[in-house]
Coordinates of C-alpha atoms in Angstrom, one line a residue:
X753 CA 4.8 22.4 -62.0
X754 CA 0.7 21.6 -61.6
X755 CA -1.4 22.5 -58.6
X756 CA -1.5 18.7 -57.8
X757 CA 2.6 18.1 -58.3
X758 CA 2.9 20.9 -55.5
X759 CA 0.0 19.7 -53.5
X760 CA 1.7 16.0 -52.9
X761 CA 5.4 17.8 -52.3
X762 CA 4.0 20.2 -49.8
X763 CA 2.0 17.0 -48.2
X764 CA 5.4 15.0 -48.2
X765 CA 7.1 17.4 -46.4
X766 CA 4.3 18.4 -44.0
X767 CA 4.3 14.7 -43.0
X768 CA 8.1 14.3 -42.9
X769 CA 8.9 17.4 -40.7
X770 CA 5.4 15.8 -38.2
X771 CA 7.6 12.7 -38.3
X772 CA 11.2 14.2 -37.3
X773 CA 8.9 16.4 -34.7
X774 CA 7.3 13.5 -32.9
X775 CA 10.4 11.1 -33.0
X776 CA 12.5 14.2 -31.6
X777 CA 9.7 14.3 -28.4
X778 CA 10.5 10.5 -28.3
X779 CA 14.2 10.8 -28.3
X780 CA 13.7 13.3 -25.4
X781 CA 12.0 11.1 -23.5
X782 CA 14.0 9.0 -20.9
X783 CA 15.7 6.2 -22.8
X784 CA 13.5 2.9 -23.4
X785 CA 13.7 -0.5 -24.9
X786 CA 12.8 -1.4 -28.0
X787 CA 8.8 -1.4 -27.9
X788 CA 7.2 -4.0 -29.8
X789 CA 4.4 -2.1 -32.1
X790 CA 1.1 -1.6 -30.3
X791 CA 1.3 -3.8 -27.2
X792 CA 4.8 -1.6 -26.3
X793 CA 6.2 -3.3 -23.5
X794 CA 3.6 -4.7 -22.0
X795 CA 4.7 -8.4 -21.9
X796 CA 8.0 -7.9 -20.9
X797 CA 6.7 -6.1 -17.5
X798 CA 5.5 -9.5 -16.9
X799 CA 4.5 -10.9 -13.0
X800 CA 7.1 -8.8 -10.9
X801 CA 7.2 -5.0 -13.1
X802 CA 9.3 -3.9 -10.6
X803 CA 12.2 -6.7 -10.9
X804 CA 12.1 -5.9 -14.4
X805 CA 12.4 -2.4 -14.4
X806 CA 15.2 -2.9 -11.8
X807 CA 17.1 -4.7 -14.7
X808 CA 16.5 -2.3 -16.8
X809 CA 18.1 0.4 -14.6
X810 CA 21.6 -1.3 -15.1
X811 CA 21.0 -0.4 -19.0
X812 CA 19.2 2.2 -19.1
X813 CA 20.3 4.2 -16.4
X814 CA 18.1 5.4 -12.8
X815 CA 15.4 6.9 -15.1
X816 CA 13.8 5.6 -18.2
X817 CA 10.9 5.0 -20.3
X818 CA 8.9 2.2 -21.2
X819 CA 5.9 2.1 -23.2
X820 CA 2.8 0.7 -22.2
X821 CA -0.3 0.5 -24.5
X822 CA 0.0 3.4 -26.2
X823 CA 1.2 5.5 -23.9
X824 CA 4.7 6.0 -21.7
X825 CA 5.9 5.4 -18.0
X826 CA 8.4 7.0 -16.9
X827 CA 10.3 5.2 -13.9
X828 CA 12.8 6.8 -11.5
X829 CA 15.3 4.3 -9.7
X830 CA 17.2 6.8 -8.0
X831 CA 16.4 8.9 -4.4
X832 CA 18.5 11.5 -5.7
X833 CA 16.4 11.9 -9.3
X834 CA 13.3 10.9 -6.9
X835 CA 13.8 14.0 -4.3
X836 CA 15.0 16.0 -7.2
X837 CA 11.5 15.6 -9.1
X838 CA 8.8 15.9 -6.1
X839 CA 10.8 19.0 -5.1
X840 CA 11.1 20.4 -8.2
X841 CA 7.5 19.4 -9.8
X842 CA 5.4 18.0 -7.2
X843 CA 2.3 20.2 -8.6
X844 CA 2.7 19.1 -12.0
X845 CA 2.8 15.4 -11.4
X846 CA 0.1 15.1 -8.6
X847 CA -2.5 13.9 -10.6
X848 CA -3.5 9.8 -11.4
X849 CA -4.5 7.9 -13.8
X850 CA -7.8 5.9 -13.0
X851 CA -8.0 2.3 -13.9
X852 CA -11.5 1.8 -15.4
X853 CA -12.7 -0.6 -12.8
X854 CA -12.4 2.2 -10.3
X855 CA -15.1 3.9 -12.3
X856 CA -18.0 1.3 -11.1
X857 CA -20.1 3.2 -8.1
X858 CA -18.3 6.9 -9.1
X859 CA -15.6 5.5 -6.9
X860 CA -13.1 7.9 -9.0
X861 CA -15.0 10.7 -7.8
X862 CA -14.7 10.1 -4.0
X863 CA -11.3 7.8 -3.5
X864 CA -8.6 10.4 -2.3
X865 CA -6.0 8.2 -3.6
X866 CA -7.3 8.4 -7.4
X867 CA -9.1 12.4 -7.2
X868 CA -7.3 14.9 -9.3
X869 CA -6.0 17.5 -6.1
X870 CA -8.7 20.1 -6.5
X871 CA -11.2 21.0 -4.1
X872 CA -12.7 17.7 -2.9
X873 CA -9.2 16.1 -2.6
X874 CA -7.6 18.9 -0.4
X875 CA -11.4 18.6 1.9
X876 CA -11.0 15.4 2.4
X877 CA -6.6 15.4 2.5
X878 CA -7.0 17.8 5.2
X879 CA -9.9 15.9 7.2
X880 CA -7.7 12.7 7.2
X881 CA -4.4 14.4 8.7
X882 CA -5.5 17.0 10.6
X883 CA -8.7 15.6 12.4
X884 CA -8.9 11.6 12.0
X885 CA -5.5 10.6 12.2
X886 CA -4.3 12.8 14.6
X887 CA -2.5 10.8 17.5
X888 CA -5.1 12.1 20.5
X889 CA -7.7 11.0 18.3
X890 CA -6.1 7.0 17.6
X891 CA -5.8 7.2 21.5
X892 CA -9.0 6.8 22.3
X893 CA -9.3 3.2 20.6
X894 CA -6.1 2.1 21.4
X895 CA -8.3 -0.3 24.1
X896 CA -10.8 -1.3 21.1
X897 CA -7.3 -2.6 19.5
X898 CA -5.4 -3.9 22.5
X899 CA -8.6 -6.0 22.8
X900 CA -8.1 -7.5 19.3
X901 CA -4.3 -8.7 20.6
X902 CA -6.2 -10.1 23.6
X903 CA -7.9 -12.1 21.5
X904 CA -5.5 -13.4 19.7
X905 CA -3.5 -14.1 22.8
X906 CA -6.3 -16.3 23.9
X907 CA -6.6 -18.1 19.9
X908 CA -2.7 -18.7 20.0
X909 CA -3.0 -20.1 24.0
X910 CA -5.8 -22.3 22.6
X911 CA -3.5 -23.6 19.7
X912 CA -0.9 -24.2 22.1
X913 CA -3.1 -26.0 24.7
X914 CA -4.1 -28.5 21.3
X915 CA -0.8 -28.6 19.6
X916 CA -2.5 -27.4 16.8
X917 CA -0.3 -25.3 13.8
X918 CA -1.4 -21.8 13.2
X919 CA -0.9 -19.9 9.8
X920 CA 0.8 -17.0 10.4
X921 CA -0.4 -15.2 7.4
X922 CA -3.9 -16.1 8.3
X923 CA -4.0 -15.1 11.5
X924 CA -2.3 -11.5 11.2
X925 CA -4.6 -10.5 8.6
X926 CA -7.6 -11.8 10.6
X927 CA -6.0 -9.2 13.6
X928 CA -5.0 -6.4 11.2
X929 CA -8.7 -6.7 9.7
X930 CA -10.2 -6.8 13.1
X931 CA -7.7 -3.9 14.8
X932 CA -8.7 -1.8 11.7
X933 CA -12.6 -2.3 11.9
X934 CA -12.2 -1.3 15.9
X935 CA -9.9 1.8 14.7
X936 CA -13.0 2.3 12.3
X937 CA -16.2 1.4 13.4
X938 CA -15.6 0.1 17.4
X939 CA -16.5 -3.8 16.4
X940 CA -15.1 -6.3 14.6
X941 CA -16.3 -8.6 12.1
X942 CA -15.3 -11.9 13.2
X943 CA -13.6 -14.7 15.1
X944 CA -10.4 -16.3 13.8
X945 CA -11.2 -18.9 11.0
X946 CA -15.6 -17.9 10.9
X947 CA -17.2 -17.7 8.2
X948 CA -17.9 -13.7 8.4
X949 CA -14.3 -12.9 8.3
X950 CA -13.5 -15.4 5.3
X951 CA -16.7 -13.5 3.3
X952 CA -15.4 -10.1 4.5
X953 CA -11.9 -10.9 3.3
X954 CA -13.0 -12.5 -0.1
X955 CA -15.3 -9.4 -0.6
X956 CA -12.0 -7.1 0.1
X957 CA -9.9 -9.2 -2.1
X958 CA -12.4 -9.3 -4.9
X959 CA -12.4 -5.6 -4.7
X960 CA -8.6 -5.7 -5.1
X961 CA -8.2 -8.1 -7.7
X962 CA -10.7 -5.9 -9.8
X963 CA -8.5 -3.2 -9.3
X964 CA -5.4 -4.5 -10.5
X965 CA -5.8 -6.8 -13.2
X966 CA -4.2 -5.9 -16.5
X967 CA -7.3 -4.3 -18.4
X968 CA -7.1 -3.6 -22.1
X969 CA -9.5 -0.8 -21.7
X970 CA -6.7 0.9 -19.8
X971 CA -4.1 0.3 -21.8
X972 CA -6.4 1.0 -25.4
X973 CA -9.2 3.9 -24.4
X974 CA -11.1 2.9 -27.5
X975 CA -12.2 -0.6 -25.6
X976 CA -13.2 1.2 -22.4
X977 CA -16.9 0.9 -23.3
X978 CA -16.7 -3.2 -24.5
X979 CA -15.1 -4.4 -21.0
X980 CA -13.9 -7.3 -22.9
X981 CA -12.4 -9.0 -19.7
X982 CA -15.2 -8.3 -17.4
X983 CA -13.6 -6.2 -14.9
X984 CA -15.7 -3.4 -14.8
X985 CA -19.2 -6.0 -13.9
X986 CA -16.7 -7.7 -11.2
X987 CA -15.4 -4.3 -10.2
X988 CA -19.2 -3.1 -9.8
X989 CA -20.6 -6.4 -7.8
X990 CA -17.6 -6.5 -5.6
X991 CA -17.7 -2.7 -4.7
X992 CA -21.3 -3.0 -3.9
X993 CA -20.9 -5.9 -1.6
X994 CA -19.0 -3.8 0.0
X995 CA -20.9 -0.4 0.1
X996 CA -23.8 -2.5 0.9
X997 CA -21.9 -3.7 4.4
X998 CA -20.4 -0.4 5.2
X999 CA -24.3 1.1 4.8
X1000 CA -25.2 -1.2 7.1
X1001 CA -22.8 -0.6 9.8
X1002 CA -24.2 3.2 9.4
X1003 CA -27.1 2.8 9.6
X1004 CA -26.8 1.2 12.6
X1005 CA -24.8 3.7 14.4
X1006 CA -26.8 6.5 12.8
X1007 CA -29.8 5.0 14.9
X1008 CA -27.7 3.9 17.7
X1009 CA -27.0 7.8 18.2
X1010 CA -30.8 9.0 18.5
X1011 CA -31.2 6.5 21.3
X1012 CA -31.6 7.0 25.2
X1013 CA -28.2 6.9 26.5
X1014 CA -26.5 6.5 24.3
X1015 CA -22.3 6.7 24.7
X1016 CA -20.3 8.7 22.2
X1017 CA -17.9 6.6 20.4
X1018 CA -14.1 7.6 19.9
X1019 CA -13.7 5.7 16.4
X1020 CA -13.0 7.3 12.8
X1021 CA -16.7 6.8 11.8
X1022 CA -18.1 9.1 14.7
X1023 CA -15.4 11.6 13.4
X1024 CA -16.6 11.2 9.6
X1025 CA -20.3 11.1 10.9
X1026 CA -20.0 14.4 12.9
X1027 CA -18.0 16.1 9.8
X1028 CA -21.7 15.9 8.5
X1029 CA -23.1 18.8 10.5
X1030 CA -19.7 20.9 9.8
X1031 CA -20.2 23.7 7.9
X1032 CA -16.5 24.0 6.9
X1033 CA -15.6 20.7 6.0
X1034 CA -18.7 19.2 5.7
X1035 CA -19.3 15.4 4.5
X1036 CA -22.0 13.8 2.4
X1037 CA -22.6 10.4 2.9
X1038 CA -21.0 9.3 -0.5
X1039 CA -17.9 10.3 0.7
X1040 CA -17.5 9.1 3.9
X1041 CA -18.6 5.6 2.6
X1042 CA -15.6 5.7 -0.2
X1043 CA -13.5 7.5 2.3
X1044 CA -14.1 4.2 4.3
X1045 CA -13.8 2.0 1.9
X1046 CA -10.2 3.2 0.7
X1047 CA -8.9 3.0 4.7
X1048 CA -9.9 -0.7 4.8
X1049 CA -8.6 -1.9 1.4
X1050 CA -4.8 0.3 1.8
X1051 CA -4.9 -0.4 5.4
X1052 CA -5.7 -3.5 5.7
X1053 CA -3.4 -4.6 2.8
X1054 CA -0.3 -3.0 3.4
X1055 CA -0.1 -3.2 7.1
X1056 CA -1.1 -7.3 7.2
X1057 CA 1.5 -7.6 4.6
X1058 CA 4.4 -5.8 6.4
X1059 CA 3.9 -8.0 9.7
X1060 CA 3.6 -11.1 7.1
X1061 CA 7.0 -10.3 5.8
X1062 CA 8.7 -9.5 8.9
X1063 CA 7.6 -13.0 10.7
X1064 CA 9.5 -14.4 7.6
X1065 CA 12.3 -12.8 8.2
X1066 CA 12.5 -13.2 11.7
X1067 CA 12.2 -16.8 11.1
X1068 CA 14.9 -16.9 8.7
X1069 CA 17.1 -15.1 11.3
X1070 CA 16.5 -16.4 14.7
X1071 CA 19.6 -14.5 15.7
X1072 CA 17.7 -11.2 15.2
X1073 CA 14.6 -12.7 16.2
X1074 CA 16.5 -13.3 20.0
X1075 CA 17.6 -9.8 19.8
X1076 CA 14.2 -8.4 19.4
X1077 CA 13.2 -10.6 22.0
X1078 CA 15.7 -9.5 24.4
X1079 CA 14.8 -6.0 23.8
X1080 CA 10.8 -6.2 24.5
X1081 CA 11.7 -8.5 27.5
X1082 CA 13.9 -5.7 29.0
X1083 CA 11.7 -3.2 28.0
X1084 CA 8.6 -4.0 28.4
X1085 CA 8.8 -6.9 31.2
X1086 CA 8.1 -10.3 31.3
X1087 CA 4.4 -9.8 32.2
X1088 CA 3.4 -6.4 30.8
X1089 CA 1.1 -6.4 28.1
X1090 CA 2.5 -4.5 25.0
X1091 CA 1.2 -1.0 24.8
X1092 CA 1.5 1.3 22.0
X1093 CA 3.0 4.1 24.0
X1094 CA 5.7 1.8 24.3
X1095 CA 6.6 1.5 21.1
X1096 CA 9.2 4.8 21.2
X1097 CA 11.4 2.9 23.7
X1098 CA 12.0 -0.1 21.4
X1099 CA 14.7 1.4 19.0
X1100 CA 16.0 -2.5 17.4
X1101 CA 11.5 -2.8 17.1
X1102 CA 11.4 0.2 15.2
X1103 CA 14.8 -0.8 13.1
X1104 CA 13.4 -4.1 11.9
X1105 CA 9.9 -2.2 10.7
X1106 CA 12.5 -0.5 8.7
X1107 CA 14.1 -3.0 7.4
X1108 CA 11.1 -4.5 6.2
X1109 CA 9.6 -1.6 4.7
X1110 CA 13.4 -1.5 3.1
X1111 CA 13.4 -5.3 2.0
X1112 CA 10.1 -5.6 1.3
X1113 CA 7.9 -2.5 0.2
X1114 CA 4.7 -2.8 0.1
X1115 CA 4.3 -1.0 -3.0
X1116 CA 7.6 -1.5 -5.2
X1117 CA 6.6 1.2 -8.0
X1118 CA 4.5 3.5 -5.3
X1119 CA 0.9 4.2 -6.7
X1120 CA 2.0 6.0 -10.2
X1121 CA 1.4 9.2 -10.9
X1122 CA 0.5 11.6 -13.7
X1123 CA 2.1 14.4 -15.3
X1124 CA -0.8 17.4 -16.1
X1125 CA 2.1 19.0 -18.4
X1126 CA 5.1 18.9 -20.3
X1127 CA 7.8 18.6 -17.4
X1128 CA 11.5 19.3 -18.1
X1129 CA 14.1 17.5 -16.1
X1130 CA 17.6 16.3 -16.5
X1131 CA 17.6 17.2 -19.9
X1132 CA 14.6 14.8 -20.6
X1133 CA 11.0 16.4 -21.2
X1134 CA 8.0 13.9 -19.9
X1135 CA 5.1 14.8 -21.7
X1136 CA 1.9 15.4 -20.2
X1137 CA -0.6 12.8 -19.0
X1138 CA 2.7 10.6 -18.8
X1139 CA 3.0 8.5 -16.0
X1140 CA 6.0 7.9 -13.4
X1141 CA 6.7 5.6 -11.0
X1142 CA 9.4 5.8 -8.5
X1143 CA 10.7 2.2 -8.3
X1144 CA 11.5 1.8 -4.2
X1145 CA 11.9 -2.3 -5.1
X1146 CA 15.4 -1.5 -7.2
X1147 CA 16.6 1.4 -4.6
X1148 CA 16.6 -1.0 -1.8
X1149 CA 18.3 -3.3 -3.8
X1150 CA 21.0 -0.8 -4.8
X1151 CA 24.6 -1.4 -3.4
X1152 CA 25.6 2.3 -4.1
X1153 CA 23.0 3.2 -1.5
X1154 CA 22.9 0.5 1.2
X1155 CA 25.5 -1.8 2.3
X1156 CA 24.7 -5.6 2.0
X1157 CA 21.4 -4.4 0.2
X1158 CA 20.4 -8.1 -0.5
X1159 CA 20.5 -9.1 3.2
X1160 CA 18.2 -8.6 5.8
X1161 CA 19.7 -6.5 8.5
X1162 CA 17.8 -4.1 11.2
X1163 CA 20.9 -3.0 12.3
X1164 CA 21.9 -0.3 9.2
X1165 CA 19.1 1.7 10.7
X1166 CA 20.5 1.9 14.5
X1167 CA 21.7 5.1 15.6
X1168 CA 20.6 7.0 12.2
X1169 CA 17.7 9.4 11.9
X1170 CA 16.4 7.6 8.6
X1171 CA 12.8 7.6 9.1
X1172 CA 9.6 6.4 6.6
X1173 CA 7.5 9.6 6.5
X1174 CA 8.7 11.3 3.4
X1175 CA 11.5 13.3 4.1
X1176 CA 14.3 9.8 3.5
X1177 CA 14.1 9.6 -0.2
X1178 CA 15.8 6.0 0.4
X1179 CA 13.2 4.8 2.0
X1180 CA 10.0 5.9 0.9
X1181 CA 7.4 2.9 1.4
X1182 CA 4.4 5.7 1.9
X1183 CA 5.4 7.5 -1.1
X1184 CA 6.1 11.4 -0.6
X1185 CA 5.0 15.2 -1.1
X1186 CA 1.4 15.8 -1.6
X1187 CA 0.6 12.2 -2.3
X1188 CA 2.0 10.7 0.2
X1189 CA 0.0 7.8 1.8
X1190 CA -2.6 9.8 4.6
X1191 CA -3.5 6.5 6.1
X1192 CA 0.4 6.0 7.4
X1193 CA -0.6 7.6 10.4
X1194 CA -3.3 4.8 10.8
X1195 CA -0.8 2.1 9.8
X1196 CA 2.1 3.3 12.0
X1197 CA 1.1 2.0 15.3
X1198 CA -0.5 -1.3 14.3
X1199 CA 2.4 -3.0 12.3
X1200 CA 4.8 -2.8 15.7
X1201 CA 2.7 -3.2 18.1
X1202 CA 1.4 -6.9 16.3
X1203 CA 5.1 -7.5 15.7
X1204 CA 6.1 -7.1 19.2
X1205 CA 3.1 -8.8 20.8
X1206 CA 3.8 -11.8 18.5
X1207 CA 7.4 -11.9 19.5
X1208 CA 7.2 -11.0 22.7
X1209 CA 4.7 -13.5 24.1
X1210 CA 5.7 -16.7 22.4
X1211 CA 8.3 -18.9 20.7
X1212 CA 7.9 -20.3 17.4
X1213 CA 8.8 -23.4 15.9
X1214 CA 8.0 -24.6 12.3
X1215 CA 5.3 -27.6 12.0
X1216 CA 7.2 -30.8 10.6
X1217 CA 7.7 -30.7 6.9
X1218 CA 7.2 -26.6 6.8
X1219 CA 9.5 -24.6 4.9
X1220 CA 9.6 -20.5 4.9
X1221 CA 9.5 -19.6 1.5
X1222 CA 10.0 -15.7 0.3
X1223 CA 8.4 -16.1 -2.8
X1224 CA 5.7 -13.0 -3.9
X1225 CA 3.5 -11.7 -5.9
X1226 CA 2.2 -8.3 -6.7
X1227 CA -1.2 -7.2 -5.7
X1228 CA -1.9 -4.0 -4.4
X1229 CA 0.8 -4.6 -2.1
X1230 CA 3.7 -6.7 -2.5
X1231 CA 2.9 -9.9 -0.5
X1232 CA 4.4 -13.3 0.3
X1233 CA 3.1 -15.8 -2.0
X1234 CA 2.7 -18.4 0.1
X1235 CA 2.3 -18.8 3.9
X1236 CA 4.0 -20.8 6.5
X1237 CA 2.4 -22.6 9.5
X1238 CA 4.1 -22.5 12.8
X1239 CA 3.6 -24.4 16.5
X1240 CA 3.5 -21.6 19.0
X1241 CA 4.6 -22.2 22.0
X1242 CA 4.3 -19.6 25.0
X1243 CA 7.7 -18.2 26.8
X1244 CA 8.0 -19.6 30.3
X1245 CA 7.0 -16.6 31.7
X1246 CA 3.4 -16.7 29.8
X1247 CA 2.5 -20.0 31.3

């Protein structure tokens, strides 16, 4: 037998035993469908990922693979599996993987949400929990924020006095947006319906949709530097509309602070500002302006999403709408304002925020993460730089885990010590172990107290021809697709 002969026999076999190799590592992968070649199972994730994944479950079983691109997500539908995994490998599957349009402004190298945990992420981790979002420092702007619900108290009496229909979607995220910039900056940025809060919230929502759109750079690295689709330009002009607004808002308290008398604020941005001069935990500019950045785009987001959904729902169910209603009117009185310490005394409030973080998640797959090695569990290995995502959509909708999962009902929660913070693996709309969502501390008091002011001060009654419809659709949160437009009326007690 020749050199060559033995040459292309040796090659054979090389490649053969590479093959069996590689498809073994697949087989031990979770199961998957049938990926079509190159594009994986891209199109089949479609609109609503999470739905699909969710019938996938019923095949596949609570964890499986799918393949994206050219690489695999792993997705675990189970709390058991989910609690299982953070316990076991939190460390090893902390990491992210960064969308390319988070690249434009280095905001990959700031956003804690997106940093790998190293130095810079466990600075700024620790800044956000144990100095900004501690509860005696919210206090001090819980007046900034009850002035927000003021206002809206006096927009809702005008739209009373006129008869005139009020979108509820609109006008909770015109509050959330305003509640937040008080909670951030002690101002606001608008009036309901002005034109600075519509370019604020189109600025905000450009930055999103730049964010989340299907890239093929993502999905096929070797594209990254074409941007076929544009994103990266969009995600650069709509981030530095943004920066350029948060500079000026800076700026101006940076010079408001070298004035003659001037008055300390109590908001997060005199807490980032002073971090400056800290010799510990010191912050440069470029980080508190993507710190800030990252708290209004998550905060703003999720928390005007979660009220959205729960005035659907407690439109679709006066019954527990009346309950509620009872509840804040023994509670809180008929002409006490709604107050945040209050909100600990309002057990079926706190049960319907539940619910709806239950029903409606504001993130159905979580933000995914990223496995830095090979990780063996349940007889499956997930190979590095994989991704997972823990699908909360499909465990809410499981009828092993929740009775009547399908319905809307506050009540499961009652007299249980099920809670949202992490440490419930059914119920897990802030994610959990190390990269769990910092800003739920931020997001906590906001999304009852709204709730409670809106139900608590007035009736409401569909405008003539209005329908409440529960479609949605997937942005960074999960949001109603369309709004609905409702006649407030005051409770006889508010006139």
């Amino acid at each position: 037998m020749d050199t060559a002969t033995i040459c292309v026999i040796l090659s054979i076999a090389a490649g053969t035993i590479l093959f069996l190799v590689q498809s073994g590592g697949r087989r031990r992968l979770p199961p998957w469908p049938y990926p079509f070649p190159i594009i994986g199972n891209m199109l089949q994730l479609g609109r609503y990922p999470h739905r699909y994944l969710a019938d996938l479950s019923k095949t596949y079983g609570p964890m499986l693979s799918v393949k994206v691109g050219r690489d695999y997500l792993v997705v675990v539908s189970s709390p058991e599996l989910a609690r299982k995994l953070v316990t076991q490998h939190d460390q090893a599957i902390s990491a992210r993987s960064v969308p390319t349009s988070a690249k434009a402004w280095d905001h990959d190298k700031y956003a804690m949400g997106l940093l790998p945990v190293g130095s810079l992420w466990r600075k700024l981790r620790k800044i956000t929990k144990n100095q900004l979002f501690l509860a005696i420092k919210l206090e001090g702007s819980q007046g900034l924020r009850q002035e927000k619900l003021r206002q809206l108290h006096k927009h809702l009496r005008d739209c009373c006095a006129a008869g005139r229909a009020v979108d509820i979607g609109e006008v909770v995220h015109t509050t959330v947006l305003n509640q937040m910039s008080e909670t951030l900056f002690s101002r606001d940025f608008g009036d309901f319906g002005s034109d600075s809060i519509r370019r604020l919230k189109d600025i905000i929502e450009d930055v999103i949709q730049s964010y989340i759109r299907p890239n093929f750079a993502d999905l096929f690295p070797f594209l990254k530097g074409i941007d076929l689709q544009g994103i990266s330009r969009r995600a650069k002009l709509s981030a530095g509309r943004a920066f350029a607004i948060l500079e000026d808002v800076i700026e101006m308290r940076l010079s408001s602070r070298s004035a003659l008398g001037y008055i300390k604020k109590t908001d997060i941005l005199q807490g980032l500002l002073d971090l400056m001069n800290d010799s510990e935990n010191g912050l440069t500019m470029a980080e508190i302006k993507h710190l800030l950045l990252d708290l209004i785009i998550a905060g703003v987001d999720s928390t005007a999403s979660t009220v959205n959904w729960a005035t659907t729902e407690l439109m679709l169910n006066p019954e527990k709408r009346a309950i509620l209603k009872d509840e804040l009117a023994t509670v809180i009185g008929e002409k006490k304002q709604v107050l945040e310490s209050d909100m600990l005394r309002l057990p079926y409030l706190q049960a319907v925020i539940k619910e709806v973080f239950r029903y409606h998640p504001t993130g159905p797959l979580l933000v995914p993460r990223k496995a830095t090695e090979d990780i063996h569990f349940e007889g499956f290995v997930i190979p590095k730089n994989t991704r997972i995502a823990f699908n909360v959509w499909c465990t809410a909708r499981d009828s092993t885990i929740w009775s009547n999962p399908d319905s809307f009902e506050p009540e499961r929660f009652l007299g249980t010590d099920i809670d949202f913070i992490g440490t419930h693996f059914k119920l897990i709309p802030f994610g959990a172990g190390r990269r769990i969502c910092p800003g739920i501390t931020l997001a906590s008091p906001m999304i009852p107290l709204l709730l409670a002011f809106l139900v608590h001060n007035f009736d409401w009654k569909l405008e003539v021809g209005e329908e409440v419809d529960v479609a949605e659709k997937l942005y960074l949160s999960l949001r109603k697709s369309v709004s609905f437009k409702i006649i407030p009326s005051f409770n006889s007690f508010q006139k």
